[in-house]
Coordinates of C-alpha atoms in Angstrom, one line a residue:
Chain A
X1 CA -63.4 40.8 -9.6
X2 CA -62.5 44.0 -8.1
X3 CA -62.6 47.3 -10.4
X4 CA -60.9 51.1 -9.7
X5 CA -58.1 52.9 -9.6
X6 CA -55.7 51.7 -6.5
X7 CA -57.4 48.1 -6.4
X8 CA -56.1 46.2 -3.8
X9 CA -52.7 47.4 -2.5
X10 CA -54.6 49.8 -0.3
X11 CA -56.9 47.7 1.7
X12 CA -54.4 44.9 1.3
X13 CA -51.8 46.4 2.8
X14 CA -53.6 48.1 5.6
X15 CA -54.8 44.6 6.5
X16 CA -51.5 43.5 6.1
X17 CA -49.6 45.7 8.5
X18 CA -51.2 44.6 11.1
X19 CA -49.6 41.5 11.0
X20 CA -46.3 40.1 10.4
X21 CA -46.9 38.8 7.3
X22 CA -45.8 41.0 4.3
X23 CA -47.0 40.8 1.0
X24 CA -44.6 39.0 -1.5
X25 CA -44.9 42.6 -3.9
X26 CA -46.5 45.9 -2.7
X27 CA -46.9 48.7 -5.3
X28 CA -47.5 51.7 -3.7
X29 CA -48.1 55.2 -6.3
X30 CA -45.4 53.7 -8.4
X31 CA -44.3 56.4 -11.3
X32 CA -41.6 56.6 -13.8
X33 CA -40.7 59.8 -15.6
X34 CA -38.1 59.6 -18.4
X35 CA -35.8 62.6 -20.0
X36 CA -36.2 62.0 -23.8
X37 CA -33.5 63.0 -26.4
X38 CA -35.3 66.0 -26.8
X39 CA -35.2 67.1 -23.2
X40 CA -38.8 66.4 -23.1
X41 CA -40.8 64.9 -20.1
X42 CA -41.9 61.4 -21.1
X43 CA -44.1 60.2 -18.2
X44 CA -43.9 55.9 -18.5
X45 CA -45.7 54.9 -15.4
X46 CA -48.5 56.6 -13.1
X47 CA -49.5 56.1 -10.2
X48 CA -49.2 52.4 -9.8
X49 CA -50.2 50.3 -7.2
X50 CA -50.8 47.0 -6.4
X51 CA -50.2 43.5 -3.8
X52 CA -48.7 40.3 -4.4
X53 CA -49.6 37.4 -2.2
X54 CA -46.9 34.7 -1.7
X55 CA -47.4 31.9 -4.6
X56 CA -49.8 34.1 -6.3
X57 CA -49.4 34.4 -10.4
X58 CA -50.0 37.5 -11.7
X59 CA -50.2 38.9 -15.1
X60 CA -49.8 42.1 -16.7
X61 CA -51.8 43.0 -19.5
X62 CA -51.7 46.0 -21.8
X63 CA -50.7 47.8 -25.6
X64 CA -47.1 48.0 -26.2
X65 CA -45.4 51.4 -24.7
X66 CA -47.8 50.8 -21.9
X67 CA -44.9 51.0 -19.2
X68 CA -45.3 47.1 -18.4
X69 CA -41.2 46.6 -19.1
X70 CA -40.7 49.7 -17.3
X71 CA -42.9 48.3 -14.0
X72 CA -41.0 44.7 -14.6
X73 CA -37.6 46.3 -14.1
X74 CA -38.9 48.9 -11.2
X75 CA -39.7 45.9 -9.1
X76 CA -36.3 44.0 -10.5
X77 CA -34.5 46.5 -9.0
X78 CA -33.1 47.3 -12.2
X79 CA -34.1 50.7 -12.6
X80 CA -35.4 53.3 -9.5
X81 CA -38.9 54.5 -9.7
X82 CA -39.3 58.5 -10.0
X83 CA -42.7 58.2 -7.2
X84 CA -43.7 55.8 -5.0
X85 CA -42.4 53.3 -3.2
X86 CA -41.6 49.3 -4.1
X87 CA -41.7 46.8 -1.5
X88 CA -40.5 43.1 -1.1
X89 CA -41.6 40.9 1.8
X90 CA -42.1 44.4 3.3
X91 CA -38.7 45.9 2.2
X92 CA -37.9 48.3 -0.1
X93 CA -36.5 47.1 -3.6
X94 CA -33.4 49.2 -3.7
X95 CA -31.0 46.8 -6.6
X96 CA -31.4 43.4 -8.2
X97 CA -31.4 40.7 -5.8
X98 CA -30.8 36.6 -6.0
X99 CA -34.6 36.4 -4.7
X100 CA -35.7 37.6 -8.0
X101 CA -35.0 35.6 -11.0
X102 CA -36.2 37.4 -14.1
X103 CA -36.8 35.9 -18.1
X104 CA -36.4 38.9 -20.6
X105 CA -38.4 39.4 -23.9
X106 CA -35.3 37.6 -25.7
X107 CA -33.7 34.3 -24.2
X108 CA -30.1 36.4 -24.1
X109 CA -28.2 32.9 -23.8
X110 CA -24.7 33.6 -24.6
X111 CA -23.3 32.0 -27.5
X112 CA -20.2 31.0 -26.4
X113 CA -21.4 29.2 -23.6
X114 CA -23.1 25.6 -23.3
X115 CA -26.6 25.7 -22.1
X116 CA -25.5 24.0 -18.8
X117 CA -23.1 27.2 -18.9
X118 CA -25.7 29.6 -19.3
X119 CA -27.6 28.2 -16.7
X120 CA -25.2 28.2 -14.2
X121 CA -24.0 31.7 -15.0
X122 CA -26.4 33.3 -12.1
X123 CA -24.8 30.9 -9.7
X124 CA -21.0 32.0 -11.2
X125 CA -22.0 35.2 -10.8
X126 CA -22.7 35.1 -7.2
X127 CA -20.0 32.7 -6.4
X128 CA -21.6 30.0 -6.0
X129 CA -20.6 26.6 -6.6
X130 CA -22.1 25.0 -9.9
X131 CA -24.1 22.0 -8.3
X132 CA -27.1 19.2 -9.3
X133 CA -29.3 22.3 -9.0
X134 CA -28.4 23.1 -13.0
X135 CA -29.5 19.7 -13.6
X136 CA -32.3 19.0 -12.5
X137 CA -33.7 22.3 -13.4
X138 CA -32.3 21.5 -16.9
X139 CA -34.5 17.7 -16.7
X140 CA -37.5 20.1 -15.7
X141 CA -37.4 22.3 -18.3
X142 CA -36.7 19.1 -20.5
X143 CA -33.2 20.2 -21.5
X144 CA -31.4 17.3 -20.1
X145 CA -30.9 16.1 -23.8
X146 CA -29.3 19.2 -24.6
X147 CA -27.2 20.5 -22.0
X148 CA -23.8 20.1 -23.7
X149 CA -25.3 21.7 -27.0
X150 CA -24.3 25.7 -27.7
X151 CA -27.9 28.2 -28.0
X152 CA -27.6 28.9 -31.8
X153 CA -28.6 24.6 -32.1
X154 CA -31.6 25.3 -30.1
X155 CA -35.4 26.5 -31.3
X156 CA -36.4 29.3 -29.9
X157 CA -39.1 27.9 -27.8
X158 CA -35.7 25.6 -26.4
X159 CA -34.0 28.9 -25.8
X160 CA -37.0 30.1 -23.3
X161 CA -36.4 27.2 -21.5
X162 CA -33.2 27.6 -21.0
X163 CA -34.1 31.0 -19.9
X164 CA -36.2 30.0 -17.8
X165 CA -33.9 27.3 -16.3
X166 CA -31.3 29.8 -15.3
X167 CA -34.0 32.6 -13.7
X168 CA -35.1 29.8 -11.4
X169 CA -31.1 28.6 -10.7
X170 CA -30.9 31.0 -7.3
X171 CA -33.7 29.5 -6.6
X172 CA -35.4 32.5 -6.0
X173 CA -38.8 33.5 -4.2
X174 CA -39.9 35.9 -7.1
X175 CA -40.2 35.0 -10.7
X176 CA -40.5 38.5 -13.0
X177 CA -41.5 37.3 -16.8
X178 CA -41.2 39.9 -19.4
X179 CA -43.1 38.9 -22.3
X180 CA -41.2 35.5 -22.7
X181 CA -43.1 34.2 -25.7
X182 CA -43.9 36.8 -27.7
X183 CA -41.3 36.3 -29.7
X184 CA -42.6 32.6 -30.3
X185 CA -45.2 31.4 -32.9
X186 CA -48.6 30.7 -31.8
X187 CA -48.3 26.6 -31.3
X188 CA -44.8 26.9 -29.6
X189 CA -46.2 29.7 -27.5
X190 CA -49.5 27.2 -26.2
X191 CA -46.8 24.4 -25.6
X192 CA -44.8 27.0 -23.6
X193 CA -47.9 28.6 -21.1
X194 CA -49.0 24.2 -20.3
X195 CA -45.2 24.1 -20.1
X196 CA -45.1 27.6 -17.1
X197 CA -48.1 26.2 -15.6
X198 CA -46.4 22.5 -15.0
X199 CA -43.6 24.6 -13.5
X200 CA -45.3 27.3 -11.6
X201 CA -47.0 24.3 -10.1
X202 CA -43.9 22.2 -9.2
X203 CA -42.2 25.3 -7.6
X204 CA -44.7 27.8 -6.3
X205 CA -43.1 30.6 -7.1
X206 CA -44.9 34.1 -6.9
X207 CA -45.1 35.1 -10.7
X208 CA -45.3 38.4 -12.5
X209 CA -46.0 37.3 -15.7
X210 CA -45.7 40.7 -18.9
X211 CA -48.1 39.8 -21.7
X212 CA -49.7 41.4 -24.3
X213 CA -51.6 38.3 -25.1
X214 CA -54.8 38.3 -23.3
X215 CA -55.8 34.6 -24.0
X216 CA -52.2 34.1 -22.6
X217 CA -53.0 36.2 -19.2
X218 CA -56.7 34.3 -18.7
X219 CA -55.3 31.3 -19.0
X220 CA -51.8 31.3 -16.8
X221 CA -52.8 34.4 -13.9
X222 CA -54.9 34.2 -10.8
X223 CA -55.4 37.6 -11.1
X224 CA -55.0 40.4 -14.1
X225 CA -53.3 44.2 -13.6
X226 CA -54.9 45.5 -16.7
X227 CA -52.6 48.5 -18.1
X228 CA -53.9 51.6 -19.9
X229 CA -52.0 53.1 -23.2
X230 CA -48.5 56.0 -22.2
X231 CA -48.7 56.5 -19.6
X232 CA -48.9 53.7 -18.1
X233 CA -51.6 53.4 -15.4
X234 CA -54.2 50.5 -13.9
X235 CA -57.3 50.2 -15.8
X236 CA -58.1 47.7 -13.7
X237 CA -57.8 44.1 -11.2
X238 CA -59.5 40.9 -12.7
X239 CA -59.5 37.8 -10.3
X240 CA -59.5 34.9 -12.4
X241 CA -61.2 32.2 -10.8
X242 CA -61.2 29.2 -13.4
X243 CA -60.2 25.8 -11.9
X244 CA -56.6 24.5 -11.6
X245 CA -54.6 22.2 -13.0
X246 CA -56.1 23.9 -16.5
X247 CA -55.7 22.9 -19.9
X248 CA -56.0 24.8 -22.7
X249 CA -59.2 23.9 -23.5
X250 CA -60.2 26.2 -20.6
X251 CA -59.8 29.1 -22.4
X252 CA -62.8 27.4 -24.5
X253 CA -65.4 27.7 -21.2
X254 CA -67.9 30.3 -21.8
X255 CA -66.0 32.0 -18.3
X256 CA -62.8 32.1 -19.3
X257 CA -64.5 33.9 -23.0
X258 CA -66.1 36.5 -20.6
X259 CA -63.1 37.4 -18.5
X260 CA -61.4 37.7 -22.3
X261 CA -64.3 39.9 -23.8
X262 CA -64.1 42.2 -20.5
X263 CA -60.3 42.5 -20.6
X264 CA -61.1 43.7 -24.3
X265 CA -63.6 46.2 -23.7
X266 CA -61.2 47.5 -20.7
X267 CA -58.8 48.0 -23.5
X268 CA -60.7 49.3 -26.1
X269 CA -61.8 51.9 -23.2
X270 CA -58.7 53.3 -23.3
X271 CA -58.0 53.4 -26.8
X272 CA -55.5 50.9 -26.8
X273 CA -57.4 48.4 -29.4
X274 CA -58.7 48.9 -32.6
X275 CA -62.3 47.4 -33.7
Chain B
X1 CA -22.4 31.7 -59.0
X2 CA -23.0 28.0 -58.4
X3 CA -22.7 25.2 -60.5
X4 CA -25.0 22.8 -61.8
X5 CA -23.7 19.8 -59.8
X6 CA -22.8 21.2 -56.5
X7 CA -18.8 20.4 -56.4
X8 CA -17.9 18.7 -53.4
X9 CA -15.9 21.0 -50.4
X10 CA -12.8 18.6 -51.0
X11 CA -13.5 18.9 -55.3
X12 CA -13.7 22.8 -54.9
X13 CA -10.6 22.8 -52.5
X14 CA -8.5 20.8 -55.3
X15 CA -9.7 23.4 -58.0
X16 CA -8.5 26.0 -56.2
X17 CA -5.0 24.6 -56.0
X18 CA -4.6 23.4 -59.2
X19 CA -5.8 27.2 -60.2
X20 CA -3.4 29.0 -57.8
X21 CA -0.3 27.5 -59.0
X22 CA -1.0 27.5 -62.4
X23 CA -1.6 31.2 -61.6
X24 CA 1.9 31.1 -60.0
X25 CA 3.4 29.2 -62.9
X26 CA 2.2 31.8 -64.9
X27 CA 3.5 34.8 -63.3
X28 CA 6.8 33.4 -62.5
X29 CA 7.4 32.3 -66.5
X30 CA 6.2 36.2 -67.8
X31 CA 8.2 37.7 -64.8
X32 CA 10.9 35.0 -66.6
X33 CA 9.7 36.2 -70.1
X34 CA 9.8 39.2 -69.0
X35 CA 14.1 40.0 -67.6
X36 CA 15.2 37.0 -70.6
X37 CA 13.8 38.7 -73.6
X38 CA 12.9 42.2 -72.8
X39 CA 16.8 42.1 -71.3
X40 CA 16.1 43.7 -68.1
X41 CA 19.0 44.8 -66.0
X42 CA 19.2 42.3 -63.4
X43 CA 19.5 46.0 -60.9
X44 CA 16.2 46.6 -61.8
X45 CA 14.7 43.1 -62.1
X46 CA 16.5 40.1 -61.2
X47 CA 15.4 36.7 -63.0
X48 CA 13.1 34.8 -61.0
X49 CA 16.0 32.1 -61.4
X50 CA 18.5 34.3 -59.7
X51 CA 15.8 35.4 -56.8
X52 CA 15.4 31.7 -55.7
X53 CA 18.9 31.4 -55.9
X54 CA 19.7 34.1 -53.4
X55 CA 16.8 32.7 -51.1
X56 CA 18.3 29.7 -51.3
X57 CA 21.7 30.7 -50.5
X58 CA 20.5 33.0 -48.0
X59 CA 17.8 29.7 -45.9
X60 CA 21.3 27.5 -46.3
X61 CA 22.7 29.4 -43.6
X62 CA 21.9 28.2 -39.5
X63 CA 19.6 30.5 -37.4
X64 CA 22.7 31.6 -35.3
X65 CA 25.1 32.5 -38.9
X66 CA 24.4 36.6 -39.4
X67 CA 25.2 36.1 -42.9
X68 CA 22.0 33.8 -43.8
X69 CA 18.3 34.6 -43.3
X70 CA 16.9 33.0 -40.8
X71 CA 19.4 35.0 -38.2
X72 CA 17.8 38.2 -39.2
X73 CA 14.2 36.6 -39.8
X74 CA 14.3 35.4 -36.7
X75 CA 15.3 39.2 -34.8
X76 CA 12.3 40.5 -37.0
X77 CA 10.0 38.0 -36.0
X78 CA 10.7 38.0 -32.1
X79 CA 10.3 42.4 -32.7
X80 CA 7.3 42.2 -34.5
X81 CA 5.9 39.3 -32.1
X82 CA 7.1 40.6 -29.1
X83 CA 5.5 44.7 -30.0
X84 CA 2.4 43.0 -31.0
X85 CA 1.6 41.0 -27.4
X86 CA 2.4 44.6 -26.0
X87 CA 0.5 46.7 -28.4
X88 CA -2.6 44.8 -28.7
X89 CA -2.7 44.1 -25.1
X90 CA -2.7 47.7 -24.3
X91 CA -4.7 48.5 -27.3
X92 CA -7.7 46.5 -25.7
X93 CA -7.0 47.8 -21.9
X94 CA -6.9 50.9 -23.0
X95 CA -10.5 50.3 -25.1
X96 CA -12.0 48.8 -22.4
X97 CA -11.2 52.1 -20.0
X98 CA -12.6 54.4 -22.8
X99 CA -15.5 52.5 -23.6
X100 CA -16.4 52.1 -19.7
X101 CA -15.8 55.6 -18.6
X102 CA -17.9 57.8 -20.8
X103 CA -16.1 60.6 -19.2
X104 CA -12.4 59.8 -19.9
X105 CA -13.4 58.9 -23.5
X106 CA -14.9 62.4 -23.5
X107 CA -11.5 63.6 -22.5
X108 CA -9.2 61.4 -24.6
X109 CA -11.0 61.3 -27.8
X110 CA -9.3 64.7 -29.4
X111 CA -5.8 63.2 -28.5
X112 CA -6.9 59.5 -29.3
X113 CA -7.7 61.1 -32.9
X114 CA -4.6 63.2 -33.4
X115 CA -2.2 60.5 -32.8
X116 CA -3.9 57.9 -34.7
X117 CA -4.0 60.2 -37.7
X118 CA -0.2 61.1 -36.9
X119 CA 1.8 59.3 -39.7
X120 CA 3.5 56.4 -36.6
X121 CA 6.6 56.2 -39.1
X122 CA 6.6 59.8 -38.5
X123 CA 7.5 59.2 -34.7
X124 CA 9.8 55.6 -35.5
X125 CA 13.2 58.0 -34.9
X126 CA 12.3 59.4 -31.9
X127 CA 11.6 56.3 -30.4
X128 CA 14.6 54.7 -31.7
X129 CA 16.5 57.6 -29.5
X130 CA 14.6 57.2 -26.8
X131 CA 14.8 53.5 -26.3
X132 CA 17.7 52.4 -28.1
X133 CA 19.1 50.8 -31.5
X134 CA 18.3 47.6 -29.4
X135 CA 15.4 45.3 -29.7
X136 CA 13.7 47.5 -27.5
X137 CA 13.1 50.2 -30.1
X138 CA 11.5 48.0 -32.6
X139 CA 9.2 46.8 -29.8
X140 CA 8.0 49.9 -29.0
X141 CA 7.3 51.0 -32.3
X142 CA 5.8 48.0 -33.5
X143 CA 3.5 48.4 -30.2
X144 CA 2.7 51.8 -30.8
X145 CA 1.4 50.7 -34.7
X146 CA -0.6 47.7 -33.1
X147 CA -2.3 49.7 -30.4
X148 CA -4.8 51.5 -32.5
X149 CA -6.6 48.8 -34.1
X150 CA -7.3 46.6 -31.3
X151 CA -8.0 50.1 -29.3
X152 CA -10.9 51.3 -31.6
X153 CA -12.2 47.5 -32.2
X154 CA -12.6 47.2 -28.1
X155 CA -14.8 50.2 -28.1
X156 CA -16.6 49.4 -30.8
X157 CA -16.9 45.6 -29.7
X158 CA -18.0 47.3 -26.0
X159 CA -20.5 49.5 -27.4
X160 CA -22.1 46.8 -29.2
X161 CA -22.4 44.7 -26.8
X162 CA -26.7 43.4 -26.4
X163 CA -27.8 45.8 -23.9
X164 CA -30.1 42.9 -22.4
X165 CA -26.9 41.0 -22.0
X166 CA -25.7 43.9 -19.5
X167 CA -29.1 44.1 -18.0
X168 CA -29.1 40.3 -17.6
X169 CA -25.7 40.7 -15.7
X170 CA -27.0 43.6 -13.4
X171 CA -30.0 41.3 -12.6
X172 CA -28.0 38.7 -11.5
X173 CA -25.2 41.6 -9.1
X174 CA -22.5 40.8 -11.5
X175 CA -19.2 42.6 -10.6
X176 CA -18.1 45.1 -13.1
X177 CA -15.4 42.8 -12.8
X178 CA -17.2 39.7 -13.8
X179 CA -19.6 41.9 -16.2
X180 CA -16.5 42.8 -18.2
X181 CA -15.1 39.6 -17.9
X182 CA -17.6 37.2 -18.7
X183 CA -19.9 39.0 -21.0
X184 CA -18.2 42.5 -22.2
X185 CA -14.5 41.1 -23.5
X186 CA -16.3 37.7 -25.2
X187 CA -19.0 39.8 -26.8
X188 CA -16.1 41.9 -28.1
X189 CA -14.2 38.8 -29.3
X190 CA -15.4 38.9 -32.9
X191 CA -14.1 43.0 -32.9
X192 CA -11.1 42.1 -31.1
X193 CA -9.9 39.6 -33.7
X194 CA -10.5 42.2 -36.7
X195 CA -8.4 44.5 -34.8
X196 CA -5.9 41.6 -34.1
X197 CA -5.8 40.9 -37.9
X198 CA -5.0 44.6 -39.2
X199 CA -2.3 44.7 -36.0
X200 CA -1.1 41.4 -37.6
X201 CA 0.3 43.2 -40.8
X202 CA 1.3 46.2 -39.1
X203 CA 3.5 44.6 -36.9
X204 CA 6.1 43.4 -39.2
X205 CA 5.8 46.8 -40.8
X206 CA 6.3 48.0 -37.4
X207 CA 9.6 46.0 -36.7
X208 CA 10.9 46.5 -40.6
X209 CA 10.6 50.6 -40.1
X210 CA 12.5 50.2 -36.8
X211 CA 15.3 48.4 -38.3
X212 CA 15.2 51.2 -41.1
X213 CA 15.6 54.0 -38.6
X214 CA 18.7 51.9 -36.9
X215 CA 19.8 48.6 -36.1
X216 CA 22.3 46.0 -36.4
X217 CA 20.5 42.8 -37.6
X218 CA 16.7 42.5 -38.8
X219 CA 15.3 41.5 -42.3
X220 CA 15.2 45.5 -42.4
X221 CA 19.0 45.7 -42.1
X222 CA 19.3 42.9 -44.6
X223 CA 17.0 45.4 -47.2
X224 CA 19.0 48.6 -46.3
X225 CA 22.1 46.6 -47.3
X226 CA 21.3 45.1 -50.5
X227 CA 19.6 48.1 -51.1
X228 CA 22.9 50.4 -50.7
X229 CA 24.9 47.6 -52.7
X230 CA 22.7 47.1 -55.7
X231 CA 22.2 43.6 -55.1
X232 CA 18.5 43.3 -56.1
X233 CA 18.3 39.3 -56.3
X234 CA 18.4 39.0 -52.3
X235 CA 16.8 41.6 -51.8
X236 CA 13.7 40.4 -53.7
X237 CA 14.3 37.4 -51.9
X238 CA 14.1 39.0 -48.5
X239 CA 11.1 40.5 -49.5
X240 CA 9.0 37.2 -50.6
X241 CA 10.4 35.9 -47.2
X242 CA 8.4 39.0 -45.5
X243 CA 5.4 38.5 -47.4
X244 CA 5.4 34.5 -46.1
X245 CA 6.1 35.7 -42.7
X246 CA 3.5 38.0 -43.0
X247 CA 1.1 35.4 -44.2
X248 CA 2.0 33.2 -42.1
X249 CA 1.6 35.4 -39.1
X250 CA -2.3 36.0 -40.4
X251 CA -2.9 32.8 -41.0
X252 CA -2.1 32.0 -37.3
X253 CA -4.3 34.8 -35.6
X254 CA -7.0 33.6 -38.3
X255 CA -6.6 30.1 -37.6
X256 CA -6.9 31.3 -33.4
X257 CA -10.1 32.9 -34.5
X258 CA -11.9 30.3 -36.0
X259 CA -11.8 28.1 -32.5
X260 CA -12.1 31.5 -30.4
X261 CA -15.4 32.8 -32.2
X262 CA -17.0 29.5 -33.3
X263 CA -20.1 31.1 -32.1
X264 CA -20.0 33.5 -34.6
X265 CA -19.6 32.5 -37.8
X266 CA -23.3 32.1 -38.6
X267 CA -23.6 35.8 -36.5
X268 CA -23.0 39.0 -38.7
X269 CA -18.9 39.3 -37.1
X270 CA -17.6 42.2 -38.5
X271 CA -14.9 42.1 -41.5
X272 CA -11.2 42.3 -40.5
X273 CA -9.5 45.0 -42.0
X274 CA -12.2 47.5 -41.6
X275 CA -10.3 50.5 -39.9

């Protein structure tokens, strides 16, 4: 576990310059400052920095208004940071790119169009052709069944598949998550981390996983960006080192309760639980 | 509101019938009551005898005969038709541009207002002189009634548009192009069709106030004429033939609707006729 305010993307990238290998993400003094209605400054993001390794799963913890949708859509490409820089694979993140799929808070299937249709709309989008690739994602996500059905005859935990299904259609290196199952209830929501793990594992994709969960961030992340409350700044790194493949009765293992209770007190440092 | 034994879809449709022409039934025999007894002039209120007389007399004639109905219908139908493809079409092009460029709404909007609350009967003589006593007239007009509705339901439809949807488009390079195309206009579908159904009615009211200000055939004409010769039977009768065409004309763009927006007749679609 490593502790402090520019954890790793320091020393990691110094280490990493040297060589030809860049990190999958690099953070470096990432801040976001808004214009409110008011004309006021809203600061949203401080001084943010961090490293991704390739294949690495990483999850971002923190209260809501903590910035972590802001920082999701900064590395995206979606939205420029006001400070700092963003890298990917060494470049910087200037606008969206088909090497990042990303899953919003909300499925946002559209209702007009098929599943299969929603899937394949990255890959219409860029022109590409619609191919066994929307298929066999479908079968992974286990959506085969359902492929020809419209979004409103779907659960919701169905619908995050299908999100899921078409952020992974480019096939693409980078997988941002933006608090995909919070919308979900609690049983649906286990189902759905087992169900990312199985898929994380099929496709090694690096991962940057939003939660406000923490049981949901011990058990998915190999390591933890713990967020303090507006504005949004690290509290903290926490390398989770519980075995893999896990199943949810890891999160019962006296470890995993002590990386949970330390991710706790972090927060309730900084105000941003109650009790 | 509901029963005791749910009726049946098909049971509740029968009701309904049976309901609606006794209703008829009723009106015709006190409208019948009504010229017999009370000894009505038939110039003020023909029998309902001697009104489906003169509709029949005036359906007996061929489409190409000037003296029958269906001549005349047919000229008012191909106006109102013909202004309403143009009207509408520019009415949502038009949206589209003011709802994308915040700037030329910005500069529009005063004008947009003015005309809209201009009385368009107000204008119908002008463009009669400027394009003719010709089909062409009652085209414009009728395009210039039509243009409104769908104009202000394709920037309300664009402003309420899910801004994830937009986001999800960006994420993925979209076009504006394709953006507009394959998310904006089908999110907008539900407002477009409520601005399709007001434009519905106002187009034959469009073609009829043309053919008041000057033509030479039209189920306007027709009016003028019986109007100017005191013959009141076919002119009622002309004006239950406009009501079915205007029915009928709904019915249509309703009947489109149904298979265009299937997605969203669970989803809170706004009401047609809200202007």
């Amino acid at each position: 576990m490593s502790e402090g305010a520019p954890p790793l993307a320091s020393a990691a990238t110094a280490a990493r310059a040297a060589t030809s290998h860049p990190l999958a993400i690099e953070a470096h003094g990432l801040g976001k400052r808004y214009r409110s209605a008011r004309g006021a400054d809203v600061s949203a993001l401080e001084d943010v920095s961090f490293g991704i390794e390739d294949g690495e799963f990483i999850a971002v913890v923190g209260p809501s208004g903590c910035g972590k949708s802001t920082l999701l859509r900064i590395v995206a490409g979606l939205i420029p940071a006001t400070s700092g820089a963003i890298l990917r694979s060494g470049r910087p993140v200037v606008r969206p790119s088909a090497e990042i799929g990303i899953v919003f808070q909300s499925p946002v299937l559209l209702p007009w169009r098929t599943i299969r249709q929603n899937v394949a709309l990255p890959l219409e989008f860029r022109g590409e052709a619609q191919d066994e690739r929307v298929g066999s994602l479908l079968a992974m996500v286990g959506l085969d069944a359902f492929a020809e059905r419209y979004p409103h005859e779907l659960s919701g935990g169905m619908q995050q598949r299908a999100a899921i299904a078409r952020a992974l259609v480019s096939d693409p290196a980078l997988l941002l998550m933006d608090e995909p199952f919070g919308a979900l209830d609690a049983m649906t929501r286990e189902q759905m981390n087992l169900e990312m793990l199985r898929i994380w594992t099929q496709r090694r994709k690096t991962v940057l996983f939003i939660t406000h969960s923490i049981a949901e961030s011990v058990f998915l992340a190999d390591r933890i960006l713990v967020m303090t409350p507006r504005p949004g700044r690290l509290a903290a790194t926490i390398t989770v080192d519980l075995p893999r493949p896990r199943a949810l009765s890891v999160l019962n293992t006296e470890r995993a309760g002590a990386y949970m209770s330390r991710i706790r007190t972090l927060l309730q440092a900084q105000g941003a639980l109650a009790g | 509101m509901t029963g005791r034994s749910a009726p049946t879809d098909a049971a509740r449709r029968r009701t309904v019938l049976v309901l609606a022409l006794l209703g008829l039934g009723g009106g015709l025999l006190l409208w019948s009551a009504a010229t017999d007894l009370l000894r009505v002039p038939a110039y003020v209120l023909p029998s309902p005898l001697a009104v489906g007389r003169a509709l029949a007399a005036g359906l007996a004639h061929g489409p190409l005969d000037p003296g029958g109905f269906w001549f005349h219908a047919g000229v008012t139908v191909a106006e109102a038709a013909a202004g309403f493809v143009l009207g509408s079409v520019s009415g949502i092009l038009a949206g589209l541009a003011l709802a994308h460029w915040r700037l030329l709404e910005q500069l529009a909007y005063p004008y947009v207002v003015a005309f809209q609350a201009l009385p368009k009967v107000a204008v119908a003589p002008l463009l009669v002189i400027w394009f003719g006593f010709g089909l062409e007239g009652k085209i414009v007009i009728t395009a210039v009634m039509t243009f409104f509705p769908l104009m202000v339901n394709m920037v309300a439809g664009y402003q309420s548009v899910e801004p994830e949807r937009l986001e999800l488009a960006r994420a993925c390079n979209a076009t504006t192009a394709q953006m507009l195309r394959k998310i904006v206009l089908p999110s907008a579908m539900p407002f477009i069709f409520a601005g399709l159904n007001v434009a519905s009615v106002l187009a034959i009211l469009g073609a009829i106030v043309g053919e008041f200000v000057g033509a030479e055939s039209g189920l306007g004409t027709l009016l003028m004429q019986y109007d100017q010769a005191m013959q009141i039977a076919p002119l009622f009768a002309v004006l239950i033939l406009l009501g079915a065409i205007g029915y009928l004309f709904n019915a249509g763009i309703r009947a489109i609707e149904r298979r265009v927006c299937f997605w969203a007749q669970r989803a809170g679609a706004p009401e047609a006729g809200g202007l």
